[in-house]
mmCIF file with all atom_site columns, C-alpha atoms in Angstrom:
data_model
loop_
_atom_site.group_PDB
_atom_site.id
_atom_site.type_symbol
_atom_site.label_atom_id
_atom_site.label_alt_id
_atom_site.label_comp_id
_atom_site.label_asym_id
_atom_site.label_entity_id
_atom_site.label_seq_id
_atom_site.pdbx_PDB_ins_code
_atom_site.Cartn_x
_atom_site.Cartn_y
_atom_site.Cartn_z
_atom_site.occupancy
_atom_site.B_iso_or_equiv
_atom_site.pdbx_formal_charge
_atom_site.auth_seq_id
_atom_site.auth_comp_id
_atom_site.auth_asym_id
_atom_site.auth_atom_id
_atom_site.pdbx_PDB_model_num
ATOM 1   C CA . UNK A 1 1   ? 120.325 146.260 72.068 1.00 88.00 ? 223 UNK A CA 1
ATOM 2   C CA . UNK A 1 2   ? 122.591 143.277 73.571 1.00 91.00 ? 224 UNK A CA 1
ATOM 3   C CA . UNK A 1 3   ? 122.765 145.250 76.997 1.00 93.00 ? 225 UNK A CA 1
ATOM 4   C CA . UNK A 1 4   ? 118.420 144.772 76.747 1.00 93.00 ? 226 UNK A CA 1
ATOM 5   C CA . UNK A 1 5   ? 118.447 141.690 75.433 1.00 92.00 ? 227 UNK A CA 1
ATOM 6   C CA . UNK A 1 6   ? 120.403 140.421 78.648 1.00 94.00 ? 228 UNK A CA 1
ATOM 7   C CA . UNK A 1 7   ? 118.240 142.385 80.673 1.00 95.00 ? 229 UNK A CA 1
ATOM 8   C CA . UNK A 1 8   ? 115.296 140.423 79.220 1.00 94.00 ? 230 UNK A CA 1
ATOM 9   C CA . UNK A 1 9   ? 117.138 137.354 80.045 1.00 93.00 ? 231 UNK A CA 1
ATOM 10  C CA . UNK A 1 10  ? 118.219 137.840 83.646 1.00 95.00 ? 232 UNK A CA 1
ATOM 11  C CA . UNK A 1 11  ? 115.774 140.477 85.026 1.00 97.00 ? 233 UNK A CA 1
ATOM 12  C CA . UNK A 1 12  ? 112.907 138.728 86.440 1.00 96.00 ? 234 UNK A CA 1
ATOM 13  C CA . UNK A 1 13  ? 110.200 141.665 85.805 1.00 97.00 ? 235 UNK A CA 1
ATOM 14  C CA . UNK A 1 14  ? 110.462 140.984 82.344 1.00 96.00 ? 236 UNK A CA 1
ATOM 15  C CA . UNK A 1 15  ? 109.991 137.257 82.556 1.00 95.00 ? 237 UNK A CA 1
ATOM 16  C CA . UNK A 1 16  ? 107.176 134.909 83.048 1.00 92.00 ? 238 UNK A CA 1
ATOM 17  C CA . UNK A 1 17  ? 107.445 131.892 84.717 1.00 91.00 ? 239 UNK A CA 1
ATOM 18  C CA . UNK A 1 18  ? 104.680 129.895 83.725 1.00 87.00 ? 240 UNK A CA 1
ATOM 19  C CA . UNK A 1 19  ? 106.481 129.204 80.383 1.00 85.00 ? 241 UNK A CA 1
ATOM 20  C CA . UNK A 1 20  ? 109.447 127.799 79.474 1.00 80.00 ? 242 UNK A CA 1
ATOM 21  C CA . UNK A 1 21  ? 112.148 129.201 78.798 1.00 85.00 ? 243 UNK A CA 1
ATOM 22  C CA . UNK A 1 22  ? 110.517 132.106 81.319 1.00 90.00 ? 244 UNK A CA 1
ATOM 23  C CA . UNK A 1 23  ? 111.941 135.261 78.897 1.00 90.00 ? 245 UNK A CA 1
ATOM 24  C CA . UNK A 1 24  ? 110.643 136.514 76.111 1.00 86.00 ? 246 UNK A CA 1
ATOM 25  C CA . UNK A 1 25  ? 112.816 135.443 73.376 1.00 84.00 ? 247 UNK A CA 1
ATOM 26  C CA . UNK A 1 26  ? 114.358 138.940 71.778 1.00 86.00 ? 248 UNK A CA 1
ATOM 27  C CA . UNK A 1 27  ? 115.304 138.340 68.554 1.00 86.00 ? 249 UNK A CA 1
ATOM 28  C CA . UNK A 1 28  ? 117.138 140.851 65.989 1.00 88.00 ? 250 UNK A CA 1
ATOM 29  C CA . UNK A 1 29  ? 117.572 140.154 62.560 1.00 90.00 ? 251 UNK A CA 1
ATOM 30  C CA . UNK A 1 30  ? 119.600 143.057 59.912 1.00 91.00 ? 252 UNK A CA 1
ATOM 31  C CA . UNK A 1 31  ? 118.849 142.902 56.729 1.00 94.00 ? 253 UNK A CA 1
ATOM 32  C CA . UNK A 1 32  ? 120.767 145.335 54.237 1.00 92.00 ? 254 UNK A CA 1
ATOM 33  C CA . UNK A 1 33  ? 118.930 144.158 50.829 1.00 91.00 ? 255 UNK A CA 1
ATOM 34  C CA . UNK A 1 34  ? 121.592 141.709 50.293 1.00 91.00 ? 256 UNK A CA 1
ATOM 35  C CA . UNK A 1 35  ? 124.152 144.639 49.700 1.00 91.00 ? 257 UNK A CA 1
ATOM 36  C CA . UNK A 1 36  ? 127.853 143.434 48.743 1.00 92.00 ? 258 UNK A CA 1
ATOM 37  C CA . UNK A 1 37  ? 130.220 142.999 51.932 1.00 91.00 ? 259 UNK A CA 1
ATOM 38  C CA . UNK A 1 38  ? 132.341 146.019 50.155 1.00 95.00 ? 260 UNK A CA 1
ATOM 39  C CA . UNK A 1 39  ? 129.047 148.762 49.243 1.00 94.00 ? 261 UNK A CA 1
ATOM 40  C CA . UNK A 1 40  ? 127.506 150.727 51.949 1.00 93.00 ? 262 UNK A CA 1
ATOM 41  C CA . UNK A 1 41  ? 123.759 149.800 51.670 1.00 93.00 ? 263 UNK A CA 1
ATOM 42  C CA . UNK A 1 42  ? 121.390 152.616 50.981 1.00 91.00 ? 264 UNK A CA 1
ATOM 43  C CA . UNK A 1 43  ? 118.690 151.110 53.369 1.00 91.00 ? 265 UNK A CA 1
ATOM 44  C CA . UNK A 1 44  ? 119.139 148.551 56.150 1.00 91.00 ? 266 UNK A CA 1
ATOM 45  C CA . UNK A 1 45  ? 116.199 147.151 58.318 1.00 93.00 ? 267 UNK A CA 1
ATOM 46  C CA . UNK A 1 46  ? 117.093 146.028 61.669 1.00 91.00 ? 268 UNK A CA 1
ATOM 47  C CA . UNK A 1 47  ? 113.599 144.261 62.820 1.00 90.00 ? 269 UNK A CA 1
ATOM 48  C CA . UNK A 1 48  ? 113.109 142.900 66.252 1.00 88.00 ? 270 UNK A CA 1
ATOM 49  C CA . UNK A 1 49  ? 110.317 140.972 68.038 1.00 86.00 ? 271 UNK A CA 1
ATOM 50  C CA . UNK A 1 50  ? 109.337 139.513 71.435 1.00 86.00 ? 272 UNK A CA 1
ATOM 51  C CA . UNK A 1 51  ? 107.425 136.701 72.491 1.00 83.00 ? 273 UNK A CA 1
ATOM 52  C CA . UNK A 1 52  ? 104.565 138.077 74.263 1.00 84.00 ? 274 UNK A CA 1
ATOM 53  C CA . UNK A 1 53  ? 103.616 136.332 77.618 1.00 86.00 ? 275 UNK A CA 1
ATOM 54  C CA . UNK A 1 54  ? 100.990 137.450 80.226 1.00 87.00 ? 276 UNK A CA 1
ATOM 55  C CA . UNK A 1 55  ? 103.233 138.645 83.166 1.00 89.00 ? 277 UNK A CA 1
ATOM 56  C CA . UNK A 1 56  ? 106.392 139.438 81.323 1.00 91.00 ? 278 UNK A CA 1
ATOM 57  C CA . UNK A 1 57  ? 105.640 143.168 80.712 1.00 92.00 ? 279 UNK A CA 1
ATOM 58  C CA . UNK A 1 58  ? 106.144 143.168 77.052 1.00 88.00 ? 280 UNK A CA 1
ATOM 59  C CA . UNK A 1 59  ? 104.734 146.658 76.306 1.00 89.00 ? 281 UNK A CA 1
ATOM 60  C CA . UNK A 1 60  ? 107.234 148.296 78.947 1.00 93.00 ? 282 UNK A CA 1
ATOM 61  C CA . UNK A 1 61  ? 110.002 146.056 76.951 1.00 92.00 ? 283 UNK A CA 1
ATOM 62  C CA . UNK A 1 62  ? 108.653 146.912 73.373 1.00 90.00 ? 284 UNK A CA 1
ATOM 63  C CA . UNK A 1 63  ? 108.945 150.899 75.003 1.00 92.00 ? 285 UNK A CA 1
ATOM 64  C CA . UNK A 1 64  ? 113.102 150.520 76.229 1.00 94.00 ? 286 UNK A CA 1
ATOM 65  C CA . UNK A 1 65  ? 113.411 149.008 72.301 1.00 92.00 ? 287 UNK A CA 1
ATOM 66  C CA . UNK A 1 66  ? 111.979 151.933 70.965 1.00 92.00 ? 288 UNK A CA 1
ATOM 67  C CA . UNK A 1 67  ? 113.683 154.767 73.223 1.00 94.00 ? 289 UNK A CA 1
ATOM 68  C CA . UNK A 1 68  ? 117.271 153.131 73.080 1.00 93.00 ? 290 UNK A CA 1
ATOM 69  C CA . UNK A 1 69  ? 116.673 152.783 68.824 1.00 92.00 ? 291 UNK A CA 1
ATOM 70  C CA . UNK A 1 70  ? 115.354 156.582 68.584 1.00 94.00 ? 292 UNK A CA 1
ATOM 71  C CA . UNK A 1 71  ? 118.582 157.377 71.273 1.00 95.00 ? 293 UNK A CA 1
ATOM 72  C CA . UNK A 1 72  ? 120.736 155.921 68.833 1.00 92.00 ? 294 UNK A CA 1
ATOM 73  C CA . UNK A 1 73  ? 119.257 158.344 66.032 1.00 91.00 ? 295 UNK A CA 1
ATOM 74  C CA . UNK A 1 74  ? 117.245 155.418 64.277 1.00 90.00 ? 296 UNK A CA 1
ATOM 75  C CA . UNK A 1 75  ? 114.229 155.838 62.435 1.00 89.00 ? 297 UNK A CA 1
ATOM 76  C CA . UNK A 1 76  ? 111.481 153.933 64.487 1.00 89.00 ? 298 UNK A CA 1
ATOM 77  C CA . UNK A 1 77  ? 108.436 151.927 63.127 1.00 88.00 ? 299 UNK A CA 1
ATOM 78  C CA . UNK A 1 78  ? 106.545 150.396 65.698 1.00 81.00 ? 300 UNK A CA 1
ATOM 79  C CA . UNK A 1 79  ? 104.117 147.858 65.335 1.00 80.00 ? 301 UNK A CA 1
ATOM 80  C CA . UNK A 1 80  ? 102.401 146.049 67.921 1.00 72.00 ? 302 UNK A CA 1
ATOM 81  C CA . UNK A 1 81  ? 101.869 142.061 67.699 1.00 70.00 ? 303 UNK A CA 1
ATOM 82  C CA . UNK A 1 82  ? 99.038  140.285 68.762 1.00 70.00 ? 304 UNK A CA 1
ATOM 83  C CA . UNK A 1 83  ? 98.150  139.518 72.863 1.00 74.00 ? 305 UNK A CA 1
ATOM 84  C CA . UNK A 1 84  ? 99.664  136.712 74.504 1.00 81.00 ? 306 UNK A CA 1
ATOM 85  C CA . UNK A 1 85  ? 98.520  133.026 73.703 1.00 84.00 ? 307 UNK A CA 1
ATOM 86  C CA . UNK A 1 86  ? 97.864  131.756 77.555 1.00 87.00 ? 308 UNK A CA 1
ATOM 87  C CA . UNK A 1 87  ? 94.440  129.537 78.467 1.00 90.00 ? 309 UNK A CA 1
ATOM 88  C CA . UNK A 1 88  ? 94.403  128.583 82.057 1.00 91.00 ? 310 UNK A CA 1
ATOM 89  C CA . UNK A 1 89  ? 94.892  125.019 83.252 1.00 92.00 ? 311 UNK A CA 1
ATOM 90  C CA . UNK A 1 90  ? 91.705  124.659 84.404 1.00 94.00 ? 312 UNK A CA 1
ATOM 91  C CA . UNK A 1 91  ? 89.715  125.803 80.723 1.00 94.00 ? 313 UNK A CA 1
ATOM 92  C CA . UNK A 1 92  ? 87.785  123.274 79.909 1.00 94.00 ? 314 UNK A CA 1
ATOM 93  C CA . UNK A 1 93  ? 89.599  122.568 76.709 1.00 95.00 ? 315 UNK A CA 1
ATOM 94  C CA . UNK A 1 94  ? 92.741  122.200 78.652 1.00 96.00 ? 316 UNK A CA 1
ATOM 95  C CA . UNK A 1 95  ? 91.374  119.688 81.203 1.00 96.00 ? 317 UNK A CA 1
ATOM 96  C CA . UNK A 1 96  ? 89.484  117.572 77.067 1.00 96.00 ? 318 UNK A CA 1
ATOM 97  C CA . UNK A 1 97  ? 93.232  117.479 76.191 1.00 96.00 ? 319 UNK A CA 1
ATOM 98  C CA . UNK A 1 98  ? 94.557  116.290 78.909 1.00 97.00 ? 320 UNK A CA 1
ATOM 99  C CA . UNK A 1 99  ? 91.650  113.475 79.525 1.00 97.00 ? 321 UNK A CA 1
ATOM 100 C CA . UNK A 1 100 ? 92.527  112.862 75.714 1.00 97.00 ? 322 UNK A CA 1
ATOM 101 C CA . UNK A 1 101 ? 96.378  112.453 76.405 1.00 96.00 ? 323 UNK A CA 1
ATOM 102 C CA . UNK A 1 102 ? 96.523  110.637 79.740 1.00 96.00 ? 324 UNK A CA 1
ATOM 103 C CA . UNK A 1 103 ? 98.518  113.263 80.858 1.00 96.00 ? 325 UNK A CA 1
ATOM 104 C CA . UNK A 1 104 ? 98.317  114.855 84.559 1.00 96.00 ? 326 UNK A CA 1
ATOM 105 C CA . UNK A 1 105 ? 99.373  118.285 84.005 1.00 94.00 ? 327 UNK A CA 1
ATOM 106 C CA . UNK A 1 106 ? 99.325  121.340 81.226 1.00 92.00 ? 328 UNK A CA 1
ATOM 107 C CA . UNK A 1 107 ? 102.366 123.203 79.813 1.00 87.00 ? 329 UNK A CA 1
ATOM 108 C CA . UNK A 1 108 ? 103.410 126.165 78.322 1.00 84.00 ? 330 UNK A CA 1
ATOM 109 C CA . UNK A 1 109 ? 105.171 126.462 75.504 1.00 78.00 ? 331 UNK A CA 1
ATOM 110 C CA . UNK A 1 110 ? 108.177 128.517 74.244 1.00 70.00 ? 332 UNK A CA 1
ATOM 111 C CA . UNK A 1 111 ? 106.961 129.530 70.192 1.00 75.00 ? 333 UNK A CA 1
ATOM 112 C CA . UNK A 1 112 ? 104.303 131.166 68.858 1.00 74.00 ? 334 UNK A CA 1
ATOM 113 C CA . UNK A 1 113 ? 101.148 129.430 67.116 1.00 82.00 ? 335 UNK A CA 1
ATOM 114 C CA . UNK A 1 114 ? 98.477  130.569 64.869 1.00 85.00 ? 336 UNK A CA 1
ATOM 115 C CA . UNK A 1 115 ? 96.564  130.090 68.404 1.00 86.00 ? 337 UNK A CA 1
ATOM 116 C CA . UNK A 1 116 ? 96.749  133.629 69.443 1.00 84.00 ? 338 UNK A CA 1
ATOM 117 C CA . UNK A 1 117 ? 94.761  134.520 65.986 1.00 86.00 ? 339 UNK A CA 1
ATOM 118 C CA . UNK A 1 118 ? 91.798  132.411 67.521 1.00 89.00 ? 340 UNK A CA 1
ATOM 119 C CA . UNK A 1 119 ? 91.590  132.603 71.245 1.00 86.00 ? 341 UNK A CA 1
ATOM 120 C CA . UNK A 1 120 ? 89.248  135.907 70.970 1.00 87.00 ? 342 UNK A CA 1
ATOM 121 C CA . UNK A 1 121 ? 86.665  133.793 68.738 1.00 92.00 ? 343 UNK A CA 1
ATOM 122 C CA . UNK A 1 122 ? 86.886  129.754 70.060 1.00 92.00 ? 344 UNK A CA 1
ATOM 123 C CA . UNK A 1 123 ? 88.492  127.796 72.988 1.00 91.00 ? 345 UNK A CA 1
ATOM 124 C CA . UNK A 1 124 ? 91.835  127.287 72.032 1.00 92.00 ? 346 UNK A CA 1
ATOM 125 C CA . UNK A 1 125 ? 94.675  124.739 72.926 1.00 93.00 ? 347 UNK A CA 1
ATOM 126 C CA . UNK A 1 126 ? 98.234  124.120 71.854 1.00 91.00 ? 348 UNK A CA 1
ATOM 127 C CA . UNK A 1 127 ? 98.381  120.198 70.858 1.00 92.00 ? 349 UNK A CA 1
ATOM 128 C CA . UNK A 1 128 ? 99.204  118.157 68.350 1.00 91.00 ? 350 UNK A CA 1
ATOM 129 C CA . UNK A 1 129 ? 102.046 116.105 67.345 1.00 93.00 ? 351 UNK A CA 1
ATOM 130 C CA . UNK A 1 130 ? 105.624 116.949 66.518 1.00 89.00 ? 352 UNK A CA 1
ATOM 131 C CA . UNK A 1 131 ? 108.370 118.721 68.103 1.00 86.00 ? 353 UNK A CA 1
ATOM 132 C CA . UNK A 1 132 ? 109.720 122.414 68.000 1.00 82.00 ? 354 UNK A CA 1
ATOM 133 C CA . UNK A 1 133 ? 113.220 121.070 67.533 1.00 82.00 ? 355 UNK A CA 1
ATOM 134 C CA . UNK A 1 134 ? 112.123 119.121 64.363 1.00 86.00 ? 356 UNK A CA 1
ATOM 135 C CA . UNK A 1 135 ? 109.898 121.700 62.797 1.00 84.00 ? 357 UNK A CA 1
ATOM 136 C CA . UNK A 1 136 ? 110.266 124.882 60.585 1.00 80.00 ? 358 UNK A CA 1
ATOM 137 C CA . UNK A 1 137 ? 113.668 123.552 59.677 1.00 83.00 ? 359 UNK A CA 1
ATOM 138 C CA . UNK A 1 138 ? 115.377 122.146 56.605 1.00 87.00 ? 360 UNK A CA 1
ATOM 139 C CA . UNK A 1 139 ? 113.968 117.994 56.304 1.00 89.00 ? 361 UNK A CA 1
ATOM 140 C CA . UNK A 1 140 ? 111.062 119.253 58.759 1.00 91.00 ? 362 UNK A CA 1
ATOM 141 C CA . UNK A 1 141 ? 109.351 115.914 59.485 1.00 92.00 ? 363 UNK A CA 1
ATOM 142 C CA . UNK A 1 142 ? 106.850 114.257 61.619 1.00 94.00 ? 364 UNK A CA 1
ATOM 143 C CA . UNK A 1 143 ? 107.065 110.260 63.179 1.00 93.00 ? 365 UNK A CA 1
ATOM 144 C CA . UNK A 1 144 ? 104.004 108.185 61.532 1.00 95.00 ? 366 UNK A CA 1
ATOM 145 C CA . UNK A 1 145 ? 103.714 107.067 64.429 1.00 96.00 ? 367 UNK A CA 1
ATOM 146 C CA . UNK A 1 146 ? 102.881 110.614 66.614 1.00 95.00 ? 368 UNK A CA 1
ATOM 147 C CA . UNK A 1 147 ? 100.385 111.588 63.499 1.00 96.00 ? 369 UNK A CA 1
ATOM 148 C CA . UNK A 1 148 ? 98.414  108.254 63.937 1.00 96.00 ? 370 UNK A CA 1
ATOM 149 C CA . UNK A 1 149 ? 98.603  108.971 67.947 1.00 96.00 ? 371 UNK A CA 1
ATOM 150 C CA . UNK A 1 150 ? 97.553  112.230 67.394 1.00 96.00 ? 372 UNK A CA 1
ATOM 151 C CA . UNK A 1 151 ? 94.258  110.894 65.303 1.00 97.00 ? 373 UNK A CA 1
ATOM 152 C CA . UNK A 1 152 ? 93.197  108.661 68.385 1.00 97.00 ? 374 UNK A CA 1
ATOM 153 C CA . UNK A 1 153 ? 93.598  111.897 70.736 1.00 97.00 ? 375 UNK A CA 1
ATOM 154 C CA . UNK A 1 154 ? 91.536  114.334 68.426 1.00 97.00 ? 376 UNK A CA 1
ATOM 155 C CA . UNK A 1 155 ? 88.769  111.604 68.229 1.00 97.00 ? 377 UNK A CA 1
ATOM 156 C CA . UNK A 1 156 ? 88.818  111.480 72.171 1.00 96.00 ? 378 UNK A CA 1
ATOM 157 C CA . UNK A 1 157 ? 88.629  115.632 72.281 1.00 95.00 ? 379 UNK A CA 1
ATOM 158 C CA . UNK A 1 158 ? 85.807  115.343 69.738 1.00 95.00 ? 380 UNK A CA 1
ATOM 159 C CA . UNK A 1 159 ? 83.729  113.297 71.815 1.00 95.00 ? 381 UNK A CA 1
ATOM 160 C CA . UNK A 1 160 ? 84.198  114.879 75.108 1.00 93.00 ? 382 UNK A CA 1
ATOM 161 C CA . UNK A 1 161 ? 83.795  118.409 73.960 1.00 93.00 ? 383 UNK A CA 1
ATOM 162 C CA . UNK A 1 162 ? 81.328  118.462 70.821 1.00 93.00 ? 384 UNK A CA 1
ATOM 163 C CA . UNK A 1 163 ? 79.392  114.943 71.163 1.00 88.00 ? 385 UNK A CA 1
#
């Protein structure tokens, strides 16, 4: 798995530009039921994910996972996420949040977002206040000062999009 997971990071195919960082994020995490250091655990689930993005092949990368884990002579449960979150920079939500923000240009960005569980039903954007470094952490906090920022910005979206 660390020989893919460096392919994922330095093989272009499997990256997407557009965001940032460009790869896909592989992440593994073991989990042996909490089994003492010194007991040889009964069960252990090894689960891995990827970030989905719209050029970055992710179902040919999900496919090497699962070959190179059945290789190895592990038992396999696939399960496939949910499409990528991407809106083009010219939607007209994306252009509302930018008039909102004063700001000249869109992003991408690197984390997943309740977004992609939405995009098939409603125009969908990424925004609001915060940052990724600050959040889903212990203390996880937001400045006043963005929240009352962010109020000003959703009245601004409000009126250009619904009123």
């Amino acid at each position: 798995m660390a020989r893919l997971a460096e392919r994922f990071r330095s093989d272009e195919y499997f990256m997407d530009r557009e965001f940032d960082p460009p790869t896909n994020g592989f992440n593994m995490v073991i989990d042996d039921g909490r089994c003492a250091m010194n007991v040889t655990a009964g069960k252990t689930i090894c689960t891995l994910s990827l970030r989905s993005m719209p050029k970055a092949h992710s179902d040919e990368a999900a496919d090497l996972i699962v070959q190179h884990a059945q290789q190895h002579g592990l038992e396999v449960v696939a399960s496939s996420g949910f499409d990528p979150f991407y809106v083009s920079p010219d939607a007209e939500i994306v252009q509302a949040a930018l008039q909102a923000t004063g700001m000249t240009q869109a992003g991408t960005v690197s984390f997943g977002t309740e977004a992609i569980l939405y995009q098939d039903y409603v125009q969908s954007v990424v925004l609001g206040p915060g940052n990724i470094a600050q959040a889903h952490t212990v203390g996880e906090w937001i400045d006043i000062d963005q929240l009352r920022a962010s109020v000003q910005v959703y009245g601004r979206m409000i009126e250009a999009l619904c009123m």
